[in-house]
Amino acid sequence: VFLDQLMEALRLGQITSPEIGKSAIQHGHDLLRQGFTVSQVVHDYGDVCQAITDLAVETDPRTAIIRCYRRFERFAAQARVFRAPWQTSSEFVREALSRLALPRLPVEQLTRLFELARFSDHPLEPGELDRARACLEEIRTALEPEGADHVRR
């Protein structure tokens, strides 16, 4: 809830929102109750806020979709699945899907949008950017600490 509210506030240009503050406090309490340290909670907020801010303020669909995919790569790396320099995006996605409990459809859709943005001249629409952002949010949610064991055994 907190993350959705933060993204919406940034899109609307709102500087402050009481709802965001309340849900941010609840999110922090939830993480602390799950055994995370204060340092880990602060680090989580920093990473999340930076990612959302980067994506919310970027208006060029091509650039923002590429950033969404790169953010997905960073999320996977935090879960110990690293993209090798020689891997194509498709090869990396196959590996990530086999090693992490990720939602297949959003990962595949984000990868297709990334490939379109990165390797074609096809005009990209704001709706495609919205879809990339939604895919990234589903991926991030699957990898959140609350999801606990996101590594496939």
Short mmCIF file of C-alpha atoms in Angstrom, two decimals:
data_model
loop_
_atom_site.label_atom_id
_atom_site.label_comp_id
_atom_site.label_asym_id
_atom_site.label_seq_id
_atom_site.Cartn_x
_atom_site.Cartn_y
_atom_site.Cartn_z
CA VAL A 1 0.00 0.00 0.00
CA PHE A 2 2.76 2.44 0.97
CA LEU A 3 4.62 1.92 -2.31
CA ASP A 4 1.49 2.33 -4.43
CA GLN A 5 0.62 5.55 -2.59
CA LEU A 6 4.16 6.88 -3.02
CA MET A 7 4.16 6.18 -6.76
CA GLU A 8 0.78 7.85 -7.21
CA ALA A 9 1.83 10.92 -5.21
CA LEU A 10 4.96 11.30 -7.32
CA ARG A 11 2.98 10.99 -10.54
CA LEU A 12 0.54 13.65 -9.34
CA GLY A 13 3.30 15.93 -8.09
CA GLN A 14 2.12 15.83 -4.48
CA ILE A 15 4.79 16.82 -2.01
CA THR A 16 3.18 15.33 1.08
CA SER A 17 0.32 13.04 1.92
CA PRO A 18 -0.88 11.92 5.37
CA GLU A 19 -1.89 8.52 3.95
CA ILE A 20 1.65 7.90 2.72
CA GLY A 21 3.07 8.71 6.13
CA LYS A 22 0.67 6.34 7.88
CA SER A 23 1.28 3.48 5.47
CA ALA A 24 5.06 4.06 5.56
CA ILE A 25 5.01 3.75 9.35
CA GLN A 26 2.94 0.57 9.09
CA HIS A 27 5.33 -0.85 6.46
CA GLY A 28 8.29 -0.14 8.73
CA HIS A 29 6.57 -1.73 11.74
CA ASP A 30 5.74 -4.81 9.65
CA LEU A 31 9.37 -5.21 8.62
CA LEU A 32 10.59 -4.78 12.21
CA ARG A 33 8.06 -7.39 13.44
CA GLN A 34 9.44 -9.79 10.85
CA GLY A 35 12.85 -9.51 12.46
CA PHE A 36 14.55 -6.96 10.24
CA THR A 37 16.90 -4.51 11.93
CA VAL A 38 16.33 -0.75 11.88
CA SER A 39 19.29 -0.48 9.51
CA GLN A 40 17.72 -2.98 7.11
CA VAL A 41 14.38 -1.15 7.20
CA VAL A 42 16.07 2.18 6.47
CA HIS A 43 18.05 0.59 3.62
CA ASP A 44 14.81 -0.91 2.24
CA TYR A 45 13.13 2.53 2.25
CA GLY A 46 16.12 4.13 0.57
CA ASP A 47 16.26 1.58 -2.24
CA VAL A 48 12.54 1.58 -2.81
CA CYS A 49 12.17 5.35 -2.76
CA GLN A 50 15.09 5.81 -5.15
CA ALA A 51 13.68 3.26 -7.57
CA ILE A 52 10.19 4.71 -7.50
CA THR A 53 11.41 8.27 -7.80
CA ASP A 54 13.63 7.39 -10.77
CA LEU A 55 10.76 5.68 -12.55
CA ALA A 56 8.05 8.18 -11.65
CA VAL A 57 9.88 11.25 -12.92
CA GLU A 58 11.07 9.72 -16.21
CA THR A 59 8.61 10.71 -18.93
CA ASP A 60 10.26 9.21 -22.03
CA PRO A 61 8.68 5.75 -22.38
CA ARG A 62 11.74 4.21 -24.07
CA THR A 63 14.19 5.35 -21.39
CA ALA A 64 11.83 4.54 -18.53
CA ILE A 65 11.10 1.01 -19.81
CA ILE A 66 14.82 0.32 -20.09
CA ARG A 67 15.24 1.61 -16.53
CA CYS A 68 12.42 -0.66 -15.34
CA TYR A 69 14.20 -3.67 -16.78
CA ARG A 70 17.55 -2.64 -15.29
CA ARG A 71 15.81 -2.26 -11.94
CA PHE A 72 14.49 -5.82 -12.34
CA GLU A 73 18.08 -6.97 -12.90
CA ARG A 74 19.10 -5.23 -9.66
CA PHE A 75 16.21 -6.84 -7.76
CA ALA A 76 17.33 -10.25 -9.04
CA ALA A 77 20.94 -9.50 -8.08
CA GLN A 78 19.81 -8.65 -4.54
CA ALA A 79 18.26 -12.13 -4.49
CA ARG A 80 21.64 -13.55 -5.63
CA VAL A 81 20.76 -14.10 -9.30
CA PHE A 82 23.23 -12.07 -11.32
CA ARG A 83 23.15 -11.35 -15.04
CA ALA A 84 26.39 -12.43 -16.67
CA PRO A 85 27.85 -9.95 -19.18
CA TRP A 86 27.43 -12.48 -22.01
CA GLN A 87 23.76 -13.26 -21.28
CA THR A 88 21.00 -11.92 -23.46
CA SER A 89 17.93 -10.59 -21.70
CA SER A 90 16.04 -13.77 -22.67
CA GLU A 91 18.78 -16.01 -21.26
CA PHE A 92 18.87 -14.03 -18.04
CA VAL A 93 15.09 -14.17 -17.66
CA ARG A 94 15.06 -17.94 -18.15
CA GLU A 95 17.68 -18.28 -15.41
CA ALA A 96 15.90 -15.87 -13.06
CA LEU A 97 12.58 -17.68 -13.54
CA SER A 98 14.22 -21.04 -12.86
CA ARG A 99 15.99 -19.86 -9.71
CA LEU A 100 13.52 -17.40 -8.16
CA ALA A 101 9.83 -17.63 -7.32
CA LEU A 102 8.83 -14.89 -9.73
CA PRO A 103 5.52 -14.27 -11.52
CA ARG A 104 6.23 -15.54 -15.05
CA LEU A 105 3.88 -13.28 -17.00
CA PRO A 106 5.12 -9.91 -15.63
CA VAL A 107 8.75 -10.99 -16.05
CA GLU A 108 8.16 -12.04 -19.65
CA GLN A 109 6.12 -8.92 -20.45
CA LEU A 110 8.75 -6.62 -18.97
CA THR A 111 11.45 -8.41 -20.95
CA ARG A 112 9.48 -8.04 -24.21
CA LEU A 113 8.94 -4.34 -23.51
CA PHE A 114 12.64 -3.91 -22.70
CA GLU A 115 13.68 -5.62 -25.95
CA LEU A 116 11.26 -3.44 -27.89
CA ALA A 117 12.54 -0.27 -26.18
CA ARG A 118 16.21 -1.20 -26.42
CA PHE A 119 16.47 -2.81 -29.84
CA SER A 120 13.77 -1.29 -32.06
CA ASP A 121 12.65 2.05 -33.43
CA HIS A 122 9.01 1.17 -32.79
CA PRO A 123 7.27 4.17 -31.18
CA LEU A 124 6.42 3.47 -27.56
CA GLU A 125 3.24 4.69 -25.92
CA PRO A 126 2.68 5.81 -22.31
CA GLY A 127 0.47 2.71 -21.85
CA GLU A 128 3.48 0.50 -22.51
CA LEU A 129 5.42 2.40 -19.87
CA ASP A 130 2.53 1.96 -17.42
CA ARG A 131 2.57 -1.79 -18.14
CA ALA A 132 6.35 -1.97 -17.58
CA ARG A 133 5.98 -0.17 -14.25
CA ALA A 134 3.15 -2.53 -13.22
CA CYS A 135 5.26 -5.56 -14.16
CA LEU A 136 8.18 -4.25 -12.15
CA GLU A 137 5.94 -3.68 -9.15
CA GLU A 138 4.64 -7.28 -9.33
CA ILE A 139 8.23 -8.55 -9.53
CA ARG A 140 9.34 -6.37 -6.63
CA THR A 141 6.41 -7.55 -4.52
CA ALA A 142 7.33 -11.20 -5.21
CA LEU A 143 10.88 -10.52 -4.02
CA GLU A 144 9.94 -8.51 -0.90
CA PRO A 145 11.13 -9.83 2.45
CA GLU A 146 7.51 -10.57 3.40
CA GLY A 147 7.50 -13.07 0.54
CA ALA A 148 10.17 -14.80 2.62
CA ASP A 149 11.65 -17.67 0.65
CA HIS A 150 11.82 -16.40 -2.93
CA VAL A 151 14.68 -18.70 -3.96
CA ARG A 152 13.58 -21.96 -5.60
CA ARG A 153 14.98 -25.06 -3.99
#
